[in-house]
C-alpha cells in the first residue's frame, strides 16, 4: 500500500476542476463523454452477498425493529420535554458529550451537543476533552468513534441499532473477495464494521469517495460495500471499480418515478440525491451530495424549492434550518428503521446506566485506524490527522 496511495494530500487541482465540471454537466458524463456503466454483477457475488445478509438474520432483525419503530411513533405523547431536561441535567453531572447522527429523531437532535454525519461525529469525539460519549447513531459509527478515541467510554443507547449495508459484508467475505481479485487495493466506505475496515487499505466517505479512489495508484480497485456509491465514483475515474453488491436500505428505495412525478407537480424544483441512490435515480437528479453537502447546499443555494432524496431525519433538519425555503422529500419519506429505533428514553437510560459500552479489540483498533488515517491525510491533510491521533497518545503508525 506504501506506493499505492499517492501522497499528494488530495486530488490535484485539475481533478477537482474536472469533477466540478462533470457535476455541472451531468452525472453520466466524464470529460464530455457519455460513460457506460454496468451495474450488474456476476450472479455468484450477488448470491454470496445475499447469503451473508440472510445469515445476519435480516428478516429477524427487521421484524424485531419494525415494532420498535412504530412504538417510537406512538410514544410521541410522552413528556419529551421532561425527558430532555433530565438528560441535559445528567449530561452535565456525568460530563458526557452527546453526539447525534443527522438521521436521529428530532427530539434527540435537539439535546445533542453535535449533529452530523459519522465522520464529523468521530472527529468531534476525538477533539473533545469529554471521556464519556453517548453516541446516538448506529453500531458501526459508534465503533468508529472507539477506533479513533480508544481511551474514551463510548455508549450506544440501543445495541440492536445496526446498519443493513454494513451487515452485507464481513471479514471472511472480504477475504474471499480479495482472493478473487488479488493485488487490488480495497477502498472501504466508512459504513462498515471495524474488523472490515481493519482488512481494507483506505476508507472513504460519500463526500470524498471520488478523490480517495483517484488517490489510489491502481488501475483497478475493490470498492466495498455500497455498489451504488462505487458506480457513482466510476463516472469520474478511468480506474476500474469492482464494487461489492451492498446497498443502503433507505437510499436504494428511491425510484426514478419518484423524481418524474415530483417534477410534474413542481417543475421549478431542484432535485438533490445522495450517491447511495441507484444510478437511474442519480441520472435524473440536478445535484448529488453527501449528507453534509446537502445541508450546505440547502443553506447556500439561491433556489427556493429543493427536494432531497435521503433519510427523512435529514430532510427534517434541513427544513428546520431553512424556514424561508420550501424543502420537499423525493417520493414518500424514507426512514432508517435502525436509526429510528433509538428513542429519547433510550438516551436517558444509556446515561443513567452507562449502557451499552462499545468495545473493539485492541488489534482491530490498531489495524482499522490505518485506512482511516490514510483517508484523513488525503481529505483533511497530514497536520489535521496528526493532531487528531496525537491527542490519544497512540503510537505512530506507518501508513
Ligand atoms: S441509512 Fe442506510 S447506510 Fe445509513 S444506517 Fe440506515 S441502512 Fe445503514
PDB file of N, CA and C and ligand atoms in Angstrom, residues 103 138 140-141 162-166 191 248-251 276 311 336 338-339, ligand 1:
ATOM      1  N   UNK A 103     -29.700  11.449  11.095  1.00  0.00           N
ATOM      2  CA  UNK A 103     -30.939  10.690  10.891  1.00  0.00           C
ATOM      3  C   UNK A 103     -31.680  10.404  12.192  1.00  0.00           C
ATOM      4  N   UNK A 138     -25.755   4.470  14.608  1.00  0.00           N
ATOM      5  CA  UNK A 138     -25.770   3.008  14.521  1.00  0.00           C
ATOM      6  C   UNK A 138     -24.415   2.419  14.925  1.00  0.00           C
ATOM      7  N   UNK A 140     -21.863   0.609  13.691  1.00  0.00           N
ATOM      8  CA  UNK A 140     -20.540   0.780  13.068  1.00  0.00           C
ATOM      9  C   UNK A 140     -19.993   2.185  13.337  1.00  0.00           C
ATOM     10  N   UNK A 141     -20.894   3.154  13.498  1.00  0.00           N
ATOM     11  CA  UNK A 141     -20.448   4.531  13.747  1.00  0.00           C
ATOM     12  C   UNK A 141     -19.857   4.653  15.154  1.00  0.00           C
ATOM     13  N   UNK A 162     -28.189  -1.415  14.142  1.00  0.00           N
ATOM     14  CA  UNK A 162     -27.105  -1.762  13.218  1.00  0.00           C
ATOM     15  C   UNK A 162     -27.298  -1.030  11.907  1.00  0.00           C
ATOM     16  N   UNK A 163     -26.679  -1.536  10.860  1.00  0.00           N
ATOM     17  CA  UNK A 163     -26.849  -0.916   9.542  1.00  0.00           C
ATOM     18  C   UNK A 163     -26.945  -2.048   8.536  1.00  0.00           C
ATOM     19  N   UNK A 164     -28.004  -2.036   7.750  1.00  0.00           N
ATOM     20  CA  UNK A 164     -28.196  -3.128   6.796  1.00  0.00           C
ATOM     21  C   UNK A 164     -27.039  -3.194   5.809  1.00  0.00           C
ATOM     22  N   UNK A 165     -26.571  -2.021   5.400  1.00  0.00           N
ATOM     23  CA  UNK A 165     -25.472  -2.028   4.427  1.00  0.00           C
ATOM     24  C   UNK A 165     -24.191  -2.602   5.051  1.00  0.00           C
ATOM     25  N   UNK A 166     -23.868  -2.154   6.255  1.00  0.00           N
ATOM     26  CA  UNK A 166     -22.649  -2.653   6.911  1.00  0.00           C
ATOM     27  C   UNK A 166     -22.726  -4.163   7.116  1.00  0.00           C
ATOM     28  N   UNK A 191     -19.146   3.140   6.102  1.00  0.00           N
ATOM     29  CA  UNK A 191     -20.274   2.362   6.638  1.00  0.00           C
ATOM     30  C   UNK A 191     -19.937   0.870   6.702  1.00  0.00           C
ATOM     31  N   UNK A 248     -27.837   0.535   0.536  1.00  0.00           N
ATOM     32  CA  UNK A 248     -28.480   1.134   1.705  1.00  0.00           C
ATOM     33  C   UNK A 248     -29.978   0.928   1.573  1.00  0.00           C
ATOM     34  N   UNK A 249     -30.533   0.420   2.627  1.00  0.00           N
ATOM     35  CA  UNK A 249     -31.950   0.086   2.630  1.00  0.00           C
ATOM     36  C   UNK A 249     -32.850   1.323   2.532  1.00  0.00           C
ATOM     37  N   UNK A 250     -32.282   2.488   2.747  1.00  0.00           N
ATOM     38  CA  UNK A 250     -33.058   3.728   2.632  1.00  0.00           C
ATOM     39  C   UNK A 250     -32.874   4.317   1.230  1.00  0.00           C
ATOM     40  N   UNK A 251     -31.638   4.596   0.862  1.00  0.00           N
ATOM     41  CA  UNK A 251     -31.404   5.314  -0.401  1.00  0.00           C
ATOM     42  C   UNK A 251     -31.712   4.475  -1.633  1.00  0.00           C
ATOM     43  N   UNK A 276     -25.695   7.210  -2.573  1.00  0.00           N
ATOM     44  CA  UNK A 276     -26.088   5.816  -2.298  1.00  0.00           C
ATOM     45  C   UNK A 276     -27.364   5.451  -3.061  1.00  0.00           C
ATOM     46  N   UNK A 311     -32.533  10.226   3.862  1.00  0.00           N
ATOM     47  CA  UNK A 311     -33.295   9.824   5.035  1.00  0.00           C
ATOM     48  C   UNK A 311     -34.092  11.015   5.570  1.00  0.00           C
ATOM     49  N   UNK A 336     -34.723   5.353   8.169  1.00  0.00           N
ATOM     50  CA  UNK A 336     -33.851   4.223   8.500  1.00  0.00           C
ATOM     51  C   UNK A 336     -34.351   3.661   9.827  1.00  0.00           C
ATOM     52  N   UNK A 338     -33.232   1.416  11.669  1.00  0.00           N
ATOM     53  CA  UNK A 338     -32.181   1.235  12.677  1.00  0.00           C
ATOM     54  C   UNK A 338     -31.940   2.530  13.443  1.00  0.00           C
ATOM     55  N   UNK A 339     -31.796   3.599  12.686  1.00  0.00           N
ATOM     56  CA  UNK A 339     -31.558   4.899  13.328  1.00  0.00           C
ATOM     57  C   UNK A 339     -32.746   5.272  14.216  1.00  0.00           C
TER      58      UNK A 339
HETATM   59  S1  LIG B   1     -29.433   4.964   6.282  1.00  0.00           S
HETATM   60 FE1  LIG B   1     -28.641   3.214   5.132  1.00  0.00          FE
HETATM   61  S2  LIG B   1     -26.422   3.280   5.387  1.00  0.00           S
HETATM   62 FE2  LIG B   1     -27.332   4.631   6.954  1.00  0.00          FE
HETATM   63  S3  LIG B   1     -27.548   3.331   8.761  1.00  0.00           S
HETATM   64 FE3  LIG B   1     -29.508   3.215   7.667  1.00  0.00          FE
HETATM   65  S4  LIG B   1     -29.266   1.407   6.323  1.00  0.00           S
HETATM   66 FE4  LIG B   1     -27.212   1.964   7.022  1.00  0.00          FE
END
